[in-house]
């Protein structure tokens, strides 16, 4: 005989739990009537006479119903009158006791403890002959609402039965109350479908209440049967499941009732769900498992069976009963997490596997919560998208919790561990070491860009625990291969915590692995570490930072984007730095990208340049800083001399001692030479209409286009051509960036491509010149000082003259 799987045994045990209460309950009693006054109709007599019913109707309004987010009035769906609770006053010496009895009976019938529910008057409803309400669900009209209570007041009438349905069960309730002291009541959970059948005669007056859980009531417990035997057996099975190597990671038990994400809580559970929760909670604690509730999401995409293609009167697919012949894609996950104590754990989406879902086949034949049929288009046939949402209990072994959470939501796992350590602070460092070690071992190996928040949270957690050994292991195992700079702030704190001896090799390896792709982030990290060090930090930290800065300066040429062509390098660099051709070639050779070296290096911004030279001057040497300046100046594709350098130099000038350094002077003169070479004088407006025409095509139409570009007088040319030839000229103009606008004149045959020359290049040059002037003014204001001031003075004068020329122009 095949051995029973432990998951199947757990399923049988949970299915054996009895149901406390039911989905609806009803009753009838004879009791003293309330003193009921309605604004606009006065105090009512019982049974309510016809004249007072007419007065009530005059004071009432048509009752609407909800469809999605809309509230509509449609007598084909709901035909009755309503009066708002603010206009209704219930009183009377005996009414409080009568109503308490009704509420207690309703609570017991629904499986709730006496006194657990609070009733809030929602509406007074008046049904006339023929009045009804089509099948519908009640929305959660108040915080904590779990059910609806309807009380029929004495009035002559017949028919109008209340029908309540839950899944495959239905109950029909006679709500007639014709005797002077008779009250009929019914209560049902909010997720039940219910309807009021048409009133056959007379009238019906109903007081409708929202039944809600008492706010903040955590002491009162629901009455429950004795499930001691079931708890014992279930605890044994759960412990066995937690030990089994081939067991599922978690168990997901679908709840019997429906709950919205906002309404899901262990306090608001109904009937079987409440009983199962009590049994699971006791067994899970004994079996070292963790219990939570969550929302199950299942999305399917597939192809419907051909025989299910049906059409309605408007020619649209009637998809109510459509079946999926083949599921092409399926996604299942859990979210909306809730703790038994009412808290909301910091988990995001957690993957759900089909074998984890219990009871087996619980969703077979269940209609989807959402379904959309997509009509055939192009080569794609008809397709169907379906979505299911159900509430569920989720269990996993406590020993596997970190691994399960980290696999799908590592940031949530770290947050949960942090909260767990705070709750169990009395257990001290051993628990912290165990939990952080589990997190490091379980860290996911997916795309690097998906766990940045998790890395930062983990670093903050490690700094809070003060565990240097685990912190160093995390830096090596996780941060080093996955670094992206987003964790810099927290990383600097942990690097400081583990000390210079452990930090030095880590920083050197981090620079070697990531400077090329993330220079700005690496330099920002080192700058942060540098700023937190002072003279009292000691020689060890000074040595670690100096070693890191040396590593950056040595790796800098390879980390800078190479020039497109060597002859594009500004020749004055050699003059400024007094470099030989061989020295410049060495820099450029170091910068060449080797085959298989990965992505092109990142461009340096002014933040990176500022941090680089601040570090070089503080923790490096003057020679090292000047070498870095030469590398930067030799590779203008990496650090643009017209924009990035002026911005960075403006910030460096404020750093102590920077403006008097040789590196600063070299960079300043490089930027000044570049800007003066391009914008010492304002750009001249073109004197004719000749435009550059680097048109490689030799077809007759491109030759005409080339001749048009060279014509100094022609501004417009017309090309009557068929569509593909017009498109060819169109693409040539756009691809070559010619200063030509083109439109198609759709008259005659063939249509004509009308080309008109523009001054676009000149306008772009004017905009560039304006920015150049601004940068030259900035450079003139942050000139080198000290020994370099005299050599740079002529360039300062030229910069100011160029800026003045812009004003004259």
mmCIF file of C-alpha atoms in Angstrom, residues 359-578:
data_model
loop_
_atom_site.group_PDB
_atom_site.id
_atom_site.type_symbol
_atom_site.label_atom_id
_atom_site.label_comp_id
_atom_site.label_asym_id
_atom_site.label_seq_id
_atom_site.Cartn_x
_atom_site.Cartn_y
_atom_site.Cartn_z
ATOM 1 C CA UNK A 359 -7.411 21.462 -0.001
ATOM 2 C CA UNK A 360 -6.504 19.702 -3.258
ATOM 3 C CA UNK A 361 -8.842 20.730 -6.060
ATOM 4 C CA UNK A 362 -10.495 23.437 -3.959
ATOM 5 C CA UNK A 363 -10.545 25.780 -6.956
ATOM 6 C CA UNK A 364 -11.680 23.210 -9.519
ATOM 7 C CA UNK A 365 -14.764 24.538 -11.264
ATOM 8 C CA UNK A 366 -14.754 27.774 -9.268
ATOM 9 C CA UNK A 367 -15.573 30.765 -11.491
ATOM 10 C CA UNK A 368 -12.781 33.374 -11.712
ATOM 11 C CA UNK A 369 -13.064 36.695 -9.947
ATOM 12 C CA UNK A 370 -12.132 38.410 -13.198
ATOM 13 C CA UNK A 371 -12.173 37.160 -16.766
ATOM 14 C CA UNK A 372 -11.395 38.929 -20.002
ATOM 15 C CA UNK A 373 -11.667 37.491 -23.512
ATOM 16 C CA UNK A 374 -9.406 39.004 -26.157
ATOM 17 C CA UNK A 375 -10.659 38.731 -29.722
ATOM 18 C CA UNK A 376 -8.483 37.331 -32.446
ATOM 19 C CA UNK A 377 -6.128 39.806 -34.115
ATOM 20 C CA UNK A 378 -3.461 39.271 -36.742
ATOM 21 C CA UNK A 379 -1.947 35.816 -36.331
ATOM 22 C CA UNK A 380 -3.125 35.562 -32.732
ATOM 23 C CA UNK A 381 -6.317 33.714 -31.975
ATOM 24 C CA UNK A 382 -8.875 34.269 -29.245
ATOM 25 C CA UNK A 383 -7.292 34.299 -25.790
ATOM 26 C CA UNK A 384 -8.588 34.415 -22.231
ATOM 27 C CA UNK A 385 -7.177 36.024 -19.104
ATOM 28 C CA UNK A 386 -8.466 34.902 -15.719
ATOM 29 C CA UNK A 387 -7.768 36.071 -12.193
ATOM 30 C CA UNK A 388 -8.644 34.356 -8.906
ATOM 31 C CA UNK A 389 -8.333 35.883 -5.436
ATOM 32 C CA UNK A 390 -8.884 33.927 -2.237
ATOM 33 C CA UNK A 391 -7.850 34.328 1.372
ATOM 34 C CA UNK A 392 -5.736 31.580 2.899
ATOM 35 C CA UNK A 393 -3.760 30.466 5.937
ATOM 36 C CA UNK A 394 -0.046 30.063 5.251
ATOM 37 C CA UNK A 395 2.300 27.869 7.310
ATOM 38 C CA UNK A 396 6.007 27.209 7.078
ATOM 39 C CA UNK A 397 8.548 25.642 9.452
ATOM 40 C CA UNK A 398 10.225 28.252 11.630
ATOM 41 C CA UNK A 399 13.608 26.856 10.632
ATOM 42 C CA UNK A 400 12.892 27.616 6.947
ATOM 43 C CA UNK A 401 11.277 31.019 7.416
ATOM 44 C CA UNK A 402 14.278 33.143 6.462
ATOM 45 C CA UNK A 403 15.091 31.069 3.376
ATOM 46 C CA UNK A 404 11.478 31.111 2.154
ATOM 47 C CA UNK A 405 11.116 34.859 2.617
ATOM 48 C CA UNK A 406 14.538 35.781 1.225
ATOM 49 C CA UNK A 407 13.967 33.866 -1.993
ATOM 50 C CA UNK A 408 11.140 36.160 -3.137
ATOM 51 C CA UNK A 409 11.376 39.289 -0.977
ATOM 52 C CA UNK A 410 14.775 39.692 0.602
ATOM 53 C CA UNK A 411 14.067 43.235 1.804
ATOM 54 C CA UNK A 412 10.943 41.986 3.564
ATOM 55 C CA UNK A 413 12.933 39.098 5.044
ATOM 56 C CA UNK A 414 15.516 41.485 6.489
ATOM 57 C CA UNK A 415 12.783 43.727 7.922
ATOM 58 C CA UNK A 416 11.103 40.695 9.482
ATOM 59 C CA UNK A 417 14.367 39.472 11.042
ATOM 60 C CA UNK A 418 15.013 42.965 12.431
ATOM 61 C CA UNK A 419 11.542 43.031 14.005
ATOM 62 C CA UNK A 420 12.029 39.482 15.317
ATOM 63 C CA UNK A 421 15.326 40.426 16.985
ATOM 64 C CA UNK A 422 13.716 43.479 18.546
ATOM 65 C CA UNK A 423 10.875 41.370 19.958
ATOM 66 C CA UNK A 424 13.317 38.811 21.329
ATOM 67 C CA UNK A 425 16.046 41.177 22.496
ATOM 68 C CA UNK A 426 16.344 39.282 25.753
ATOM 69 C CA UNK A 427 17.857 36.290 23.927
ATOM 70 C CA UNK A 428 20.927 38.406 23.129
ATOM 71 C CA UNK A 429 23.530 38.039 20.406
ATOM 72 C CA UNK A 430 23.168 34.312 19.761
ATOM 73 C CA UNK A 431 19.759 34.733 18.123
ATOM 74 C CA UNK A 432 21.066 37.691 16.120
ATOM 75 C CA UNK A 433 24.040 35.675 14.857
ATOM 76 C CA UNK A 434 21.771 32.796 13.908
ATOM 77 C CA UNK A 435 19.262 34.972 12.055
ATOM 78 C CA UNK A 436 21.826 37.100 10.198
ATOM 79 C CA UNK A 437 23.770 33.981 9.212
ATOM 80 C CA UNK A 438 20.569 32.482 7.813
ATOM 81 C CA UNK A 439 19.927 35.648 5.800
ATOM 82 C CA UNK A 440 23.417 35.677 4.316
ATOM 83 C CA UNK A 441 23.223 31.984 3.392
ATOM 84 C CA UNK A 442 19.760 32.428 1.831
ATOM 85 C CA UNK A 443 20.543 35.617 -0.093
ATOM 86 C CA UNK A 444 19.049 35.283 -3.609
ATOM 87 C CA UNK A 445 21.226 34.953 -6.690
ATOM 88 C CA UNK A 446 18.851 36.692 -9.121
ATOM 89 C CA UNK A 447 19.415 39.971 -10.981
ATOM 90 C CA UNK A 448 21.601 42.365 -9.015
ATOM 91 C CA UNK A 449 19.273 45.314 -9.408
ATOM 92 C CA UNK A 450 16.462 43.631 -7.460
ATOM 93 C CA UNK A 451 17.924 43.534 -3.964
ATOM 94 C CA UNK A 452 19.416 47.015 -3.429
ATOM 95 C CA UNK A 453 16.926 47.871 -0.714
ATOM 96 C CA UNK A 454 17.549 44.504 0.900
ATOM 97 C CA UNK A 455 21.330 45.052 0.974
ATOM 98 C CA UNK A 456 20.916 48.473 2.579
ATOM 99 C CA UNK A 457 18.497 47.071 5.184
ATOM 100 C CA UNK A 458 20.834 44.192 5.930
ATOM 101 C CA UNK A 459 23.780 46.534 6.412
ATOM 102 C CA UNK A 460 21.745 48.615 8.849
ATOM 103 C CA UNK A 461 20.739 45.448 10.689
ATOM 104 C CA UNK A 462 24.359 44.299 10.930
ATOM 105 C CA UNK A 463 25.465 47.677 12.238
ATOM 106 C CA UNK A 464 22.685 47.485 14.852
ATOM 107 C CA UNK A 465 23.765 43.992 15.988
ATOM 108 C CA UNK A 466 27.450 44.959 16.004
ATOM 109 C CA UNK A 467 28.438 41.508 14.734
ATOM 110 C CA UNK A 468 31.711 42.256 12.913
ATOM 111 C CA UNK A 469 32.268 38.683 11.745
ATOM 112 C CA UNK A 470 28.858 38.397 10.081
ATOM 113 C CA UNK A 471 29.211 41.899 8.666
ATOM 114 C CA UNK A 472 32.536 41.048 7.037
ATOM 115 C CA UNK A 473 31.041 37.831 5.640
ATOM 116 C CA UNK A 474 28.092 39.768 4.178
ATOM 117 C CA UNK A 475 30.405 42.290 2.552
ATOM 118 C CA UNK A 476 32.374 39.529 0.874
ATOM 119 C CA UNK A 477 29.544 37.209 -0.051
ATOM 120 C CA UNK A 478 26.817 39.672 -1.065
ATOM 121 C CA UNK A 479 27.943 43.295 -1.350
ATOM 122 C CA UNK A 480 31.173 42.717 -3.266
ATOM 123 C CA UNK A 481 29.583 40.907 -6.254
ATOM 124 C CA UNK A 482 26.302 42.878 -6.211
ATOM 125 C CA UNK A 483 27.365 46.439 -5.342
ATOM 126 C CA UNK A 484 25.488 49.207 -7.170
ATOM 127 C CA UNK A 485 26.037 52.247 -4.939
ATOM 128 C CA UNK A 486 22.504 52.384 -3.557
ATOM 129 C CA UNK A 487 23.788 50.949 -0.270
ATOM 130 C CA UNK A 488 26.612 53.484 0.188
ATOM 131 C CA UNK A 489 25.270 55.233 3.284
ATOM 132 C CA UNK A 490 24.725 52.015 5.225
ATOM 133 C CA UNK A 491 27.880 50.450 3.765
ATOM 134 C CA UNK A 492 30.074 53.273 5.091
ATOM 135 C CA UNK A 493 28.754 52.618 8.615
ATOM 136 C CA UNK A 494 29.519 48.890 8.407
ATOM 137 C CA UNK A 495 32.976 49.455 6.893
ATOM 138 C CA UNK A 496 33.709 51.757 9.805
ATOM 139 C CA UNK A 497 32.401 49.122 12.236
ATOM 140 C CA UNK A 498 34.594 46.255 11.037
ATOM 141 C CA UNK A 499 37.696 48.426 11.234
ATOM 142 C CA UNK A 500 40.618 49.226 8.915
ATOM 143 C CA UNK A 501 42.216 45.773 8.897
ATOM 144 C CA UNK A 502 39.106 44.037 7.528
ATOM 145 C CA UNK A 503 38.008 47.022 5.431
ATOM 146 C CA UNK A 504 41.265 47.516 3.540
ATOM 147 C CA UNK A 505 41.173 44.304 1.417
ATOM 148 C CA UNK A 506 37.417 44.671 0.908
ATOM 149 C CA UNK A 507 37.767 48.234 -0.408
ATOM 150 C CA UNK A 508 40.617 47.273 -2.729
ATOM 151 C CA UNK A 509 38.569 44.399 -4.170
ATOM 152 C CA UNK A 510 35.493 46.622 -4.470
ATOM 153 C CA UNK A 511 37.494 49.206 -6.431
ATOM 154 C CA UNK A 512 38.915 46.541 -8.720
ATOM 155 C CA UNK A 513 35.495 45.043 -9.396
ATOM 156 C CA UNK A 514 33.341 48.160 -9.781
ATOM 157 C CA UNK A 515 35.342 51.341 -10.467
ATOM 158 C CA UNK A 516 34.979 50.910 -14.207
ATOM 159 C CA UNK A 517 31.163 50.634 -14.082
ATOM 160 C CA UNK A 518 30.373 52.757 -11.039
ATOM 161 C CA UNK A 519 33.112 55.344 -10.568
ATOM 162 C CA UNK A 520 30.800 57.963 -9.090
ATOM 163 C CA UNK A 521 29.483 55.529 -6.452
ATOM 164 C CA UNK A 522 32.927 54.173 -5.531
ATOM 165 C CA UNK A 523 34.362 57.663 -5.162
ATOM 166 C CA UNK A 524 31.335 58.820 -3.139
ATOM 167 C CA UNK A 525 31.832 55.896 -0.757
ATOM 168 C CA UNK A 526 35.525 56.676 -0.277
ATOM 169 C CA UNK A 527 34.738 60.358 0.162
ATOM 170 C CA UNK A 528 32.190 59.485 2.875
ATOM 171 C CA UNK A 529 34.749 57.326 4.668
ATOM 172 C CA UNK A 530 37.346 60.068 4.354
ATOM 173 C CA UNK A 531 35.050 62.717 5.814
ATOM 174 C CA UNK A 532 34.364 60.625 8.926
ATOM 175 C CA UNK A 533 38.081 60.216 9.647
ATOM 176 C CA UNK A 534 40.100 62.748 11.613
ATOM 177 C CA UNK A 535 43.636 62.912 12.941
ATOM 178 C CA UNK A 536 42.590 60.774 15.911
ATOM 179 C CA UNK A 537 41.478 57.891 13.674
ATOM 180 C CA UNK A 538 44.969 56.466 13.675
ATOM 181 C CA UNK A 539 47.561 55.302 11.198
ATOM 182 C CA UNK A 540 45.658 52.104 10.343
ATOM 183 C CA UNK A 541 42.679 53.964 8.900
ATOM 184 C CA UNK A 542 44.929 56.482 7.177
ATOM 185 C CA UNK A 543 46.824 53.608 5.576
ATOM 186 C CA UNK A 544 43.636 51.854 4.470
ATOM 187 C CA UNK A 545 42.268 54.995 2.815
ATOM 188 C CA UNK A 546 45.586 55.853 1.187
ATOM 189 C CA UNK A 547 45.775 52.351 -0.256
ATOM 190 C CA UNK A 548 42.220 52.693 -1.597
ATOM 191 C CA UNK A 549 42.978 56.069 -3.180
ATOM 192 C CA UNK A 550 46.169 54.710 -4.763
ATOM 193 C CA UNK A 551 44.158 51.829 -6.203
ATOM 194 C CA UNK A 552 41.686 54.302 -7.708
ATOM 195 C CA UNK A 553 44.451 56.431 -9.246
ATOM 196 C CA UNK A 554 46.195 53.379 -10.691
ATOM 197 C CA UNK A 555 42.966 52.013 -12.163
ATOM 198 C CA UNK A 556 41.751 55.400 -13.388
ATOM 199 C CA UNK A 557 42.947 55.253 -17.038
ATOM 200 C CA UNK A 558 41.152 51.934 -17.569
ATOM 201 C CA UNK A 559 38.044 53.238 -15.813
ATOM 202 C CA UNK A 560 37.645 56.261 -18.098
ATOM 203 C CA UNK A 561 35.716 56.001 -21.375
ATOM 204 C CA UNK A 562 38.255 55.976 -24.245
ATOM 205 C CA UNK A 563 38.323 58.636 -26.969
ATOM 206 C CA UNK A 564 36.702 57.676 -30.230
ATOM 207 C CA UNK A 565 39.920 58.526 -32.080
ATOM 208 C CA UNK A 566 43.326 59.439 -30.707
ATOM 209 C CA UNK A 567 43.712 62.480 -32.937
ATOM 210 C CA UNK A 568 40.615 63.990 -31.263
ATOM 211 C CA UNK A 569 42.607 64.544 -28.052
ATOM 212 C CA UNK A 570 43.337 68.214 -27.373
ATOM 213 C CA UNK A 571 47.012 68.670 -28.372
ATOM 214 C CA UNK A 572 47.624 71.224 -25.634
ATOM 215 C CA UNK A 573 47.415 68.472 -22.999
ATOM 216 C CA UNK A 574 50.982 67.467 -23.811
ATOM 217 C CA UNK A 575 52.073 71.078 -23.515
ATOM 218 C CA UNK A 576 50.221 71.639 -20.254
ATOM 219 C CA UNK A 577 51.509 68.467 -18.602
ATOM 220 C CA UNK A 578 54.870 68.416 -20.379
#
